[in-house]
Coordinates of C-alpha atoms in Angstrom, one line a residue:
M1 CA -18.1 -22.4 37.8
I2 CA -21.3 -20.5 38.4
L3 CA -22.7 -20.9 41.9
N4 CA -25.8 -19.6 43.7
E5 CA -25.2 -17.9 47.0
S6 CA -28.0 -20.0 48.6
D7 CA -26.0 -23.1 47.8
D8 CA -24.3 -24.8 50.8
R9 CA -21.0 -24.7 49.0
A10 CA -21.2 -21.0 48.6
D11 CA -22.1 -20.6 52.3
A12 CA -19.1 -22.8 53.2
R13 CA -16.8 -20.6 51.2
A14 CA -18.1 -17.3 52.6
G15 CA -15.7 -17.3 55.5
E16 CA -12.7 -18.3 53.4
A17 CA -12.8 -16.4 50.2
P18 CA -12.4 -12.7 49.7
A19 CA -15.5 -10.6 49.1
P20 CA -16.8 -11.1 45.5
E21 CA -16.2 -8.3 43.1
P22 CA -19.0 -7.0 40.9
L23 CA -19.1 -7.7 37.2
P24 CA -19.7 -4.7 34.8
G25 CA -23.1 -6.0 33.7
S26 CA -25.6 -8.8 33.7
F27 CA -25.7 -12.0 31.7
S28 CA -28.4 -12.3 29.1
D29 CA -30.1 -15.5 27.9
I30 CA -27.9 -15.4 24.8
D31 CA -24.7 -15.3 26.9
L32 CA -25.8 -18.4 28.9
H33 CA -27.0 -20.2 25.7
F34 CA -23.7 -19.5 24.0
A35 CA -21.7 -20.8 27.0
R36 CA -23.8 -24.0 27.1
L37 CA -23.4 -24.5 23.3
M38 CA -19.6 -24.1 23.6
E39 CA -19.5 -26.7 26.4
K40 CA -21.7 -29.0 24.4
L41 CA -19.6 -28.7 21.3
S42 CA -16.5 -29.4 23.4
G43 CA -17.8 -32.8 24.2
S44 CA -17.5 -32.7 27.9
E45 CA -18.4 -30.6 31.0
N46 CA -15.8 -27.9 31.3
P47 CA -16.4 -25.2 34.0
E48 CA -13.4 -23.1 32.8
L49 CA -14.7 -23.0 29.3
F50 CA -18.3 -22.2 30.4
I51 CA -17.1 -19.2 32.5
A52 CA -14.9 -17.9 29.7
S53 CA -17.7 -18.3 27.1
V54 CA -20.3 -16.5 29.2
L55 CA -17.9 -13.7 29.9
V56 CA -16.7 -13.2 26.3
S57 CA -20.3 -13.1 25.1
M58 CA -21.3 -10.5 27.8
Y59 CA -18.3 -8.3 27.1
T60 CA -18.8 -8.3 23.4
R61 CA -22.4 -7.2 23.9
Q62 CA -21.0 -4.3 25.9
G63 CA -18.8 -3.1 23.0
H64 CA -15.6 -4.8 23.9
I65 CA -13.7 -6.8 21.2
C66 CA -12.4 -9.5 23.6
I67 CA -12.0 -10.3 27.2
D68 CA -8.7 -10.2 29.1
L69 CA -8.7 -13.4 31.2
A70 CA -5.8 -12.0 33.4
S71 CA -8.1 -9.3 34.8
H72 CA -10.5 -12.0 36.2
A73 CA -8.2 -14.9 36.8
G74 CA -8.2 -16.2 40.4
R75 CA -11.1 -13.9 41.4
T76 CA -14.5 -14.5 42.8
L77 CA -17.1 -12.3 40.9
F78 CA -20.8 -11.7 41.4
E79 CA -23.0 -10.7 38.5
K80 CA -25.1 -7.9 40.1
E81 CA -26.3 -7.0 43.6
G82 CA -28.9 -9.5 44.8
S83 CA -28.7 -11.8 41.8
G84 CA -27.1 -14.6 43.7
T85 CA -24.9 -15.5 40.7
V86 CA -21.3 -15.9 41.5
L87 CA -18.3 -16.8 39.3
E88 CA -15.2 -18.5 40.6
C89 CA -12.5 -17.9 38.0
P90 CA -9.5 -20.3 37.9
S91 CA -5.9 -19.1 37.9
L92 CA -4.7 -17.8 34.5
E93 CA -2.4 -20.8 33.9
K94 CA -5.1 -23.3 34.7
W95 CA -7.6 -21.3 32.6
R96 CA -5.3 -21.1 29.6
R97 CA -4.5 -24.9 29.8
S98 CA -8.1 -25.8 29.9
L99 CA -9.1 -23.5 27.0
I100 CA -6.2 -24.6 24.8
S101 CA -7.2 -28.2 25.2
S102 CA -10.8 -27.5 24.2
P103 CA -11.7 -28.2 20.5
V104 CA -13.8 -25.0 20.3
V105 CA -10.8 -22.7 21.2
G106 CA -8.0 -22.1 18.7
M107 CA -4.9 -19.9 18.4
P108 CA -4.6 -17.0 16.0
G109 CA -4.9 -18.2 12.4
E110 CA -7.2 -21.1 13.3
Y111 CA -10.8 -21.3 12.4
K112 CA -12.6 -22.1 15.7
P113 CA -15.5 -20.4 17.5
M114 CA -13.2 -18.7 20.0
I115 CA -9.6 -17.6 19.6
L116 CA -7.1 -17.3 22.5
D117 CA -4.1 -15.1 21.7
P118 CA -0.6 -15.8 23.0
G119 CA -1.3 -13.5 26.0
S120 CA -4.6 -13.7 27.8
R121 CA -7.1 -12.2 25.4
L122 CA -10.0 -14.4 24.4
Y123 CA -12.1 -13.5 21.3
L124 CA -15.0 -14.6 19.3
W125 CA -13.4 -15.7 16.0
R126 CA -15.2 -13.0 14.0
Y127 CA -13.8 -10.2 16.1
R128 CA -10.3 -11.5 16.2
N129 CA -10.5 -11.8 12.4
Y130 CA -11.8 -8.2 12.1
E131 CA -8.7 -7.0 14.1
E132 CA -6.4 -9.0 11.8
V133 CA -8.0 -7.7 8.6
L134 CA -7.9 -4.1 9.8
S135 CA -4.5 -4.1 11.3
K136 CA -2.9 -5.8 8.3
A137 CA -4.5 -3.4 5.8
L138 CA -3.5 -0.3 7.9
L139 CA 0.0 -1.5 8.3
D140 CA 0.3 -2.2 4.6
L141 CA -1.0 1.3 3.7
S142 CA 1.3 3.0 6.2
R143 CA 4.4 1.3 4.6
R144 CA 3.5 2.2 1.0
E145 CA 4.7 5.7 0.4
A146 CA 3.5 7.8 -2.6
P147 CA 5.7 9.7 -5.0
F148 CA 6.8 12.9 -3.1
D149 CA 8.9 15.8 -4.5
S150 CA 9.9 18.1 -1.6
A151 CA 10.5 21.2 -3.8
S152 CA 7.1 20.8 -5.6
V153 CA 5.2 20.2 -2.4
R154 CA 6.9 23.2 -0.7
E155 CA 5.7 25.4 -3.6
Q156 CA 2.2 23.9 -3.5
L157 CA 1.9 24.4 0.3
S158 CA 2.6 28.1 -0.2
L159 CA -0.7 28.3 -2.1
Y160 CA -2.8 27.3 0.9
F161 CA -0.8 28.4 3.9
P162 CA 0.2 32.0 4.5
P163 CA 3.7 33.0 5.6
E164 CA 4.2 32.2 9.3
D165 CA 5.3 34.4 12.2
G166 CA 7.2 32.7 15.0
D167 CA 8.4 29.2 15.5
E168 CA 5.0 27.6 16.3
I169 CA 4.4 24.4 14.3
D170 CA 1.3 24.5 12.1
W171 CA 0.1 20.9 12.5
Q172 CA -2.4 21.4 9.6
K173 CA 0.6 21.8 7.3
V174 CA 2.2 18.7 8.8
A175 CA -1.0 16.7 8.2
V176 CA -1.0 17.7 4.5
I177 CA 2.6 16.5 4.2
I178 CA 1.8 13.2 5.9
A179 CA -1.2 12.7 3.6
L180 CA 0.8 13.4 0.5
K181 CA 3.7 11.2 1.3
S182 CA 1.8 8.2 2.5
R183 CA -1.2 6.0 1.5
L184 CA -2.6 6.4 5.0
C185 CA -3.3 9.5 7.1
I186 CA -5.0 9.5 10.5
L187 CA -6.1 13.0 11.4
T188 CA -7.5 13.6 14.9
G189 CA -8.4 16.8 16.7
G190 CA -11.1 18.5 18.8
P191 CA -13.9 20.7 17.4
G192 CA -12.8 23.8 15.6
T193 CA -9.2 22.6 14.9
G194 CA -9.7 22.7 11.2
K195 CA -10.0 19.0 10.3
T196 CA -12.3 19.7 7.3
T197 CA -10.1 22.5 6.2
V198 CA -7.1 20.2 6.1
V199 CA -8.9 17.5 4.3
S200 CA -10.0 20.0 1.6
R201 CA -6.4 21.2 1.1
I202 CA -5.2 17.6 0.9
L203 CA -7.8 16.8 -1.8
A204 CA -7.0 20.0 -3.6
L205 CA -3.2 19.2 -3.7
L206 CA -3.9 15.7 -4.8
S207 CA -6.2 17.0 -7.5
L208 CA -3.5 19.3 -8.7
Q209 CA -1.2 16.3 -9.1
N210 CA -3.9 14.2 -10.8
P211 CA -7.0 16.1 -12.2
K212 CA -8.7 12.8 -12.9
L213 CA -8.5 11.7 -9.2
R214 CA -11.5 9.8 -8.0
I215 CA -12.5 10.7 -4.5
A216 CA -15.0 9.2 -2.1
L217 CA -16.3 11.0 1.0
A218 CA -18.0 8.9 3.7
A219 CA -19.1 8.9 7.3
P220 CA -20.8 6.3 9.6
T221 CA -24.2 8.1 9.7
G222 CA -26.2 10.0 7.1
K223 CA -26.2 13.2 9.2
A224 CA -22.4 13.1 9.5
A225 CA -22.1 12.4 5.7
Q226 CA -24.3 15.4 5.0
R227 CA -22.2 17.7 7.2
L228 CA -19.0 16.4 5.6
E229 CA -20.4 17.0 2.1
E230 CA -21.4 20.5 3.0
A231 CA -18.2 21.5 4.7
V232 CA -15.8 20.0 2.1
G233 CA -17.9 21.4 -0.7
K234 CA -17.8 24.9 0.8
A235 CA -14.0 24.7 1.4
M236 CA -13.3 23.1 -2.0
G237 CA -15.4 25.8 -3.7
T238 CA -13.4 28.5 -2.0
I239 CA -10.1 26.9 -3.2
A240 CA -11.4 26.4 -6.7
G241 CA -12.5 30.0 -6.8
S242 CA -9.0 31.2 -5.9
G243 CA -7.7 29.5 -9.0
T244 CA -5.3 27.2 -7.0
M245 CA -6.9 24.0 -8.2
P246 CA -8.8 22.8 -11.3
A247 CA -12.5 23.2 -11.1
G248 CA -14.2 19.8 -10.9
T249 CA -17.5 18.0 -10.1
A250 CA -18.9 18.7 -6.6
L251 CA -18.0 15.9 -4.2
R252 CA -20.9 13.8 -2.8
A253 CA -20.7 12.0 0.5
S254 CA -22.5 8.9 1.6
T255 CA -22.6 6.5 4.6
I256 CA -19.9 3.9 4.7
H257 CA -22.7 1.2 4.4
R258 CA -23.9 2.8 1.2
L259 CA -20.4 3.3 -0.2
L260 CA -19.7 -0.4 0.3
G261 CA -23.1 -1.5 -1.1
M262 CA -24.2 -3.1 2.1
V263 CA -27.8 -4.1 2.6
P264 CA -29.1 -5.1 6.0
G265 CA -30.1 -8.8 6.1
R266 CA -27.8 -9.8 3.2
S267 CA -24.5 -11.5 3.7
R268 CA -22.8 -10.2 0.5
I269 CA -21.8 -6.7 -0.2
R270 CA -21.1 -5.1 -3.5
Y271 CA -17.5 -4.0 -2.9
S272 CA -14.8 -6.2 -1.3
D273 CA -11.3 -7.5 -2.2
E274 CA -12.8 -9.3 -5.1
N275 CA -14.5 -6.2 -6.4
P276 CA -12.6 -3.2 -5.0
L277 CA -14.0 0.4 -4.7
P278 CA -13.1 2.4 -7.8
Y279 CA -11.8 5.4 -5.8
D280 CA -8.2 6.7 -5.6
V281 CA -8.8 8.4 -2.3
V282 CA -11.3 7.5 0.4
V283 CA -12.0 10.0 3.2
V284 CA -13.9 8.8 6.3
D285 CA -15.1 11.6 8.7
E286 CA -16.3 11.0 12.3
A287 CA -14.2 7.8 12.3
S288 CA -14.7 7.5 16.1
M289 CA -18.2 6.3 15.3
A290 CA -17.2 3.5 13.0
P291 CA -17.3 0.0 14.7
L292 CA -14.5 -2.5 14.1
S293 CA -16.6 -4.7 11.8
L294 CA -17.4 -1.7 9.4
A295 CA -13.8 -0.5 9.4
A296 CA -12.5 -4.0 8.5
R297 CA -15.0 -4.2 5.6
L298 CA -13.9 -0.8 4.3
V299 CA -10.2 -1.4 4.3
R300 CA -10.8 -4.8 2.6
A301 CA -12.6 -3.0 -0.2
L302 CA -9.8 -0.5 -1.0
K303 CA -8.0 -1.0 -4.3
P304 CA -4.3 -1.7 -4.0
D305 CA -3.1 1.9 -4.8
A306 CA -5.8 3.8 -2.9
R307 CA -5.2 6.3 -0.2
L308 CA -7.2 6.2 3.1
I309 CA -7.7 9.3 5.2
L310 CA -9.4 8.7 8.6
V311 CA -10.7 11.9 10.3
G312 CA -12.2 12.3 13.8
D313 CA -11.9 13.3 17.4
R314 CA -10.3 10.4 19.3
N315 CA -11.8 11.8 22.6
Q316 CA -15.5 11.4 21.5
L317 CA -17.7 8.5 22.4
A318 CA -16.9 5.2 20.8
S319 CA -19.2 3.4 18.4
V320 CA -22.3 1.8 19.6
E321 CA -21.3 -1.6 18.2
P322 CA -18.1 -3.3 19.4
G323 CA -14.8 -1.5 18.9
H324 CA -13.1 1.9 19.5
V325 CA -11.1 1.9 16.2
L326 CA -10.0 5.6 16.1
G327 CA -9.0 5.6 19.8
D328 CA -7.1 2.3 19.4
I329 CA -5.2 3.7 16.4
C330 CA -4.3 7.0 18.0
D331 CA -3.2 5.2 21.2
T332 CA -0.2 4.0 19.2
G333 CA 1.3 7.4 18.3
P334 CA 2.2 9.7 16.8
C335 CA 5.9 9.2 16.3
Y336 CA 7.8 10.2 13.2
S337 CA 10.8 8.5 11.6
E338 CA 13.9 10.3 10.5
H339 CA 12.7 10.1 6.9
T340 CA 9.4 11.7 7.7
C341 CA 11.0 14.4 9.8
R342 CA 13.4 15.2 6.9
L343 CA 10.5 15.6 4.5
I344 CA 8.7 17.9 7.0
R345 CA 11.8 19.9 7.4
E346 CA 12.4 20.2 3.6
T347 CA 8.8 21.2 2.8
A348 CA 7.6 23.1 5.9
G349 CA 10.8 24.1 7.6
Y350 CA 9.9 22.5 10.9
T351 CA 12.5 20.5 12.9
L352 CA 10.9 17.6 14.7
A353 CA 12.7 15.2 17.0
P354 CA 12.7 11.8 15.2
G355 CA 11.7 8.6 16.9
I356 CA 11.6 4.9 16.0
P357 CA 8.0 4.5 14.9
S358 CA 6.4 1.1 14.7
G359 CA 3.2 0.2 12.9
V360 CA 1.1 3.2 11.9
Q361 CA 2.6 5.8 14.2
D362 CA 4.3 7.6 11.3
C363 CA 0.9 8.4 9.8
I364 CA -0.9 10.0 12.7
V365 CA -1.4 13.8 13.1
E366 CA -3.2 15.5 16.0
L367 CA -4.4 19.0 15.4
R368 CA -4.0 21.0 18.6
R369 CA -4.9 24.6 17.8
T370 CA -8.6 25.5 17.8
Y371 CA -9.9 28.3 15.5
R372 CA -13.5 28.2 16.6
F373 CA -13.1 29.4 20.2
T374 CA -11.1 32.2 21.8
E375 CA -8.6 31.6 24.6
E376 CA -11.2 32.8 27.1
S377 CA -14.0 30.6 25.8
G378 CA -15.6 28.5 28.5
I379 CA -16.6 25.8 26.1
R380 CA -12.9 25.4 25.0
R381 CA -11.4 25.5 28.5
L382 CA -13.9 23.1 30.0
G383 CA -13.7 20.8 27.0
E384 CA -9.9 20.7 27.3
A385 CA -10.0 20.1 31.0
I386 CA -12.4 17.2 30.6
R387 CA -10.4 15.7 27.7
S388 CA -7.2 15.8 29.6
G389 CA -8.7 14.4 32.8
D390 CA -8.2 17.6 34.9
I391 CA -11.6 17.0 36.5
R392 CA -10.8 19.1 39.7
D393 CA -9.6 22.0 37.6
C394 CA -12.8 21.7 35.5
M395 CA -14.9 21.9 38.7
E396 CA -12.9 24.9 40.0
M397 CA -13.6 26.7 36.8
I398 CA -17.3 25.9 37.0
R399 CA -17.5 27.1 40.6
H400 CA -15.4 30.2 40.5
E401 CA -15.1 31.5 36.9
T402 CA -17.7 33.3 34.8
F403 CA -17.8 32.5 31.1
S404 CA -19.9 34.4 28.6
D405 CA -20.5 31.2 26.6
V406 CA -21.2 28.7 29.4
T407 CA -24.1 28.6 31.9
V408 CA -24.1 26.0 34.7
R409 CA -27.1 25.3 36.8
E410 CA -28.2 22.6 39.3
M411 CA -30.3 19.9 37.8
E412 CA -33.9 20.1 38.9
R413 CA -36.1 17.5 40.5
P414 CA -38.3 15.6 38.1
E415 CA -41.5 17.3 39.2
S416 CA -40.0 20.8 38.5
L417 CA -38.0 20.0 35.4
R418 CA -40.8 21.1 33.0
Q419 CA -41.1 24.6 34.4
A420 CA -37.3 24.9 34.6
L421 CA -37.0 24.0 30.9
R422 CA -39.8 26.3 29.8
P423 CA -37.9 29.6 29.3
V424 CA -34.9 28.0 27.5
V425 CA -37.1 25.8 25.4
L426 CA -39.3 28.7 24.3
E427 CA -36.2 30.8 23.5
G428 CA -34.6 28.0 21.6
Y429 CA -37.6 26.6 19.6
A430 CA -40.1 29.4 19.2
P431 CA -38.1 31.0 16.3
F432 CA -37.9 27.7 14.5
L433 CA -41.7 27.0 14.9
R434 CA -42.7 30.5 13.9
A435 CA -40.5 30.7 10.8
A436 CA -42.4 30.8 7.5
D437 CA -39.8 29.7 5.1
I438 CA -38.7 26.1 5.1
G439 CA -35.0 27.0 4.7
E440 CA -35.2 29.3 7.7
R441 CA -36.8 26.5 9.7
F442 CA -33.9 24.2 9.1
T443 CA -31.4 27.0 9.9
R444 CA -33.3 27.8 13.2
L445 CA -33.5 24.2 14.1
R446 CA -29.7 23.8 13.8
G447 CA -29.4 26.7 16.3
F448 CA -30.6 24.9 19.4
R449 CA -30.8 21.4 20.9
V450 CA -31.4 19.7 24.2
L451 CA -29.1 16.8 24.7
C452 CA -29.7 14.0 27.2
A453 CA -27.3 11.4 28.6
L454 CA -30.0 8.8 29.0
R455 CA -32.8 7.3 26.9
E456 CA -35.2 6.2 29.7
G457 CA -36.2 7.6 33.0
P458 CA -37.4 11.2 34.0
Y459 CA -34.2 12.7 32.6
G460 CA -34.1 10.5 29.5
V461 CA -34.7 11.7 26.0
N462 CA -38.2 10.1 25.7
A463 CA -39.5 11.9 28.8
V464 CA -37.7 15.2 28.0
N465 CA -39.2 15.3 24.5
G466 CA -42.6 14.9 26.1
L467 CA -42.0 17.8 28.5
I468 CA -40.8 20.0 25.6
E469 CA -43.9 19.1 23.6
T470 CA -46.1 20.0 26.6
V471 CA -44.4 23.4 27.0
L472 CA -44.7 24.2 23.3
A473 CA -48.3 23.1 23.1
E474 CA -49.2 25.2 26.2
E475 CA -47.8 28.2 24.3
G476 CA -49.8 27.3 21.2
L477 CA -46.7 26.7 19.1
I478 CA -47.6 23.1 18.3
R479 CA -50.8 21.0 18.4
T480 CA -50.1 17.6 19.8
G481 CA -52.6 14.7 20.2
R482 CA -51.4 12.5 17.4
Q483 CA -48.1 11.0 16.4
H484 CA -47.4 13.5 13.6
Y485 CA -48.1 17.2 13.8
H486 CA -47.1 20.4 12.1
G487 CA -43.6 21.5 13.3
R488 CA -42.5 18.2 14.7
P489 CA -38.7 17.6 14.1
V490 CA -37.9 13.9 13.6
L491 CA -34.7 12.0 13.8
I492 CA -34.3 8.9 11.4
T493 CA -33.0 5.9 13.4
S494 CA -32.6 3.3 10.6
N495 CA -31.4 3.3 7.0
D496 CA -33.8 3.2 4.1
Y497 CA -31.8 3.0 0.9
A498 CA -34.9 3.3 -1.4
L499 CA -35.9 6.6 0.2
R500 CA -32.3 7.7 0.6
L501 CA -32.9 8.3 4.3
F502 CA -30.2 7.3 6.8
N503 CA -29.7 6.9 10.5
G504 CA -29.1 10.4 11.9
D505 CA -31.0 12.4 9.2
I506 CA -33.2 15.1 10.7
G507 CA -36.4 16.3 9.0
I508 CA -39.4 18.5 9.9
I509 CA -43.1 17.5 9.6
L510 CA -45.1 20.3 8.0
E511 CA -48.4 20.8 6.2
D512 CA -47.7 20.5 2.4
E513 CA -48.9 23.8 0.7
E514 CA -49.9 21.8 -2.3
D515 CA -52.5 19.4 -0.7
G516 CA -52.6 20.4 2.9
E517 CA -51.4 16.9 4.0
L518 CA -48.6 16.4 6.6
K519 CA -45.3 15.6 4.9
C520 CA -41.8 15.2 6.3
F521 CA -39.3 17.6 4.7
F522 CA -35.6 16.9 4.5
P523 CA -32.7 19.1 3.2
G524 CA -31.8 18.2 -0.4
A525 CA -28.9 19.1 -2.6
G526 CA -27.9 22.8 -2.3
S527 CA -30.9 24.8 -1.0
S528 CA -33.5 22.3 -2.2
V529 CA -35.8 20.2 0.0
R530 CA -37.3 16.7 -0.3
K531 CA -40.7 15.8 1.0
I532 CA -41.8 12.3 1.9
S533 CA -45.2 11.0 3.1
C534 CA -45.2 10.4 6.9
L535 CA -46.6 6.9 6.2
R536 CA -43.4 6.0 4.4
L537 CA -40.9 7.2 7.0
P538 CA -38.5 4.5 8.3
E539 CA -38.0 4.2 12.1
H540 CA -37.8 7.7 13.6
E541 CA -38.4 9.7 16.8
T542 CA -39.1 13.2 18.0
A543 CA -35.9 15.3 17.9
F544 CA -36.5 18.3 20.2
A545 CA -34.2 16.4 22.6
M546 CA -31.6 13.9 21.4
T547 CA -29.2 11.5 23.2
V548 CA -25.6 12.6 23.2
H549 CA -24.8 9.5 21.2
K550 CA -27.2 10.5 18.4
S551 CA -25.8 14.1 18.4
Q552 CA -22.4 12.9 17.2
G553 CA -21.7 14.4 13.8
S554 CA -23.9 17.4 14.5
E555 CA -23.2 20.9 15.8
F556 CA -25.7 23.5 17.2
S557 CA -25.3 27.1 18.1
K558 CA -26.6 26.5 21.6
V559 CA -26.8 23.3 23.5
V560 CA -28.5 22.4 26.8
L561 CA -26.8 19.3 28.2
L562 CA -28.8 17.5 30.9
L563 CA -26.9 15.1 33.2
P564 CA -29.2 13.2 35.6
P565 CA -28.8 13.8 39.3
Q566 CA -28.0 10.1 40.0
D567 CA -24.8 8.4 38.8
S568 CA -25.2 5.8 36.0
P569 CA -22.7 3.5 34.3
V570 CA -23.7 5.3 31.0
L571 CA -22.2 8.6 32.3
C572 CA -18.5 8.9 31.4
R573 CA -15.9 11.5 30.4
E574 CA -16.3 10.9 26.7
L575 CA -20.1 11.4 26.9
I576 CA -19.7 14.8 28.8
Y577 CA -16.9 15.9 26.4
T578 CA -19.0 14.9 23.3
G579 CA -22.1 16.7 24.6
M580 CA -20.2 19.9 25.6
T581 CA -18.4 20.1 22.2
R582 CA -21.7 20.0 20.2
A583 CA -22.1 23.6 21.2
M584 CA -20.6 26.2 18.9
K585 CA -21.6 29.4 20.7
H586 CA -23.3 28.7 24.0
L587 CA -23.5 25.8 26.4
E588 CA -25.9 25.3 29.3
L589 CA -24.8 22.5 31.6
W590 CA -27.4 21.1 34.0
M591 CA -25.9 18.8 36.6
K592 CA -25.1 18.0 40.2
P593 CA -21.4 18.6 41.0
E594 CA -20.9 15.2 42.7
V595 CA -22.4 13.3 39.7
F596 CA -20.4 15.4 37.3
L597 CA -17.2 14.6 39.2
Q598 CA -18.0 10.8 39.2
S599 CA -18.9 10.8 35.5
A600 CA -16.0 12.9 34.3
A601 CA -13.6 10.6 36.2
R602 CA -15.0 7.5 34.5
R603 CA -13.3 6.7 31.2
T604 CA -14.8 4.4 28.6
E605 CA -12.5 1.4 28.4
R606 CA -13.0 -1.1 25.6
I607 CA -10.9 -4.2 25.7
S608 CA -9.1 -4.7 22.3
G609 CA -5.9 -6.0 20.8
L610 CA -5.9 -3.6 17.9
A611 CA -3.5 -1.1 19.3
G612 CA -1.0 -3.9 20.0
L613 CA -1.3 -5.2 16.5
L614 CA -0.9 -1.7 15.0
G615 CA 2.0 -0.8 17.3
S616 CA 4.0 -3.8 16.3
R617 CA 5.9 -4.5 13.0
G618 CA 3.0 -6.7 11.9
G619 CA 0.0 -8.8 13.0
S620 CA -0.1 -12.4 13.9
G621 CA -2.1 -15.2 12.4
D622 CA -3.8 -15.3 9.1
A623 CA -6.9 -13.1 8.5
V624 CA -9.5 -14.9 6.4
F625 CA -12.5 -12.7 5.5
T626 CA -15.3 -14.1 3.5
D627 CA -18.7 -12.6 2.9
Q628 CA -20.4 -15.8 3.9
D629 CA -18.8 -15.5 7.4
A630 CA -19.5 -11.8 7.5
D631 CA -22.1 -10.4 10.0
I632 CA -23.8 -7.4 8.4
P633 CA -24.5 -5.0 11.3
Q634 CA -28.1 -3.9 11.5
D635 CA -28.9 -0.3 12.2
S636 CA -28.4 0.5 15.8
V637 CA -30.9 2.6 17.7
I638 CA -29.4 4.4 20.7

């Protein structure tokens, strides 16, 4: 039950019970309303149900798919310091008995507001169903092998991979083999490991096998889709120019929402199991950013003989909405069967130790070699240390080693932050603002970015954008005083399908040479640009500084990563890793060592049952997905 510490009962228990443990957040009005509604629908007062309902609502808001009752059972919890709200959770056995007897809680396969699995996970029905839909589809794809001729594939691989020296395994080649033999391929790896190169070679080989192959490229955001289209187009053009694949129409990429025909505010979408996507191969880049709900809709819309290739960095930040799909999938493997190891040996000559894979493990490949950074690169070495959890080793490198591509400095106090930023901001943005050609402006803008961990506060993106604008205005590079001004970079934060502008797109506001009016210019196909009236722009914000979340799917030559001098729950290992690896040539890391240590040691944990479902021979329960029940996610603003 929920108690107030001023209550006499709470005072009486103070000397008997252990000290309450803090909850990872605060209850909102909707959490409490949902819990009251569940108790009302159950037909009787039920403290165990009320506590479970308020917790599952709160955890779902925080990005979790479910709540593990076992982690709270038998404990006394307080909501936040000074709130006075205390939860006394029953034992797990008592809790399960009470929930199972409630008419609003069902078992997997039932249609009730909440679902309790055979263990101790409690879900909102919708999210348990998303897990079932996604896991069943991925398991089915992983079991359906495509026609595979080892001799032919071995000959085709020689077109794209040069002869090898030594015994080192080329995991790019292994990824191609996995993608050719199976209807499912999960490709993960850090920046510069050649994920786009591998995808291009896979598509080229599939096109050799079937010149009429229909291919769809997609990503969670418009910016990521744009980068995917550019990278794959460049790689495929090189391959086509070498004569090792038939020349075809340039591939276009879109957001997953647009691919599926989703429109915010409408319950029905264009493509589903009743009207499958017409593509033979669907490639999804930056899959770490895709929430569970979107991934479930995508797999549901695949036609029966389609291939699915999921690409991303499992160590990056999870999606804003509930779920950590790529991380959950990759947590199950990789592990290759004797059959897969035999195909790899016959086609690539590598001898791998076979295992006994379950679920999708046979379809996962992790690229390990980076081609972007040298062995001495500080960005590479710090990124690898953060990713692997060697925080102390990372700090030792920061303190005692000198890297040509990494600069570390102590974070300034709020009152001196503007002056500290001045030289780096002028060096980074003056070339962009002084460029005369629009193409050069976009190139210069991609060369530098300030990334913030927070949105609000003196070190948040809103305040830092203001500081940068002040510095640039003092130097006469921009003229502020109104919302839109010549030279203002803007980040689109919501989708507008009519304008073909999507969350993550970046444009530049400039005076139009034709009429002298301010317009917003965006990159178009090839080297073209599009211009749109500032009055028609969807939700947007200034983009001199961006949150690390919003920077996913982007890369910049130089990055300044600002970590606040006080610890925050937002700061975590994945955020630092993501921010660091946006830098291609140089990284400036502004931080306090103690905060850096605390943040890098904190991993993002999202409670989910997806890895368990994928790691087993099959899911449990029956997934029933109807558009009427679907919750179309609105655009998230980070």
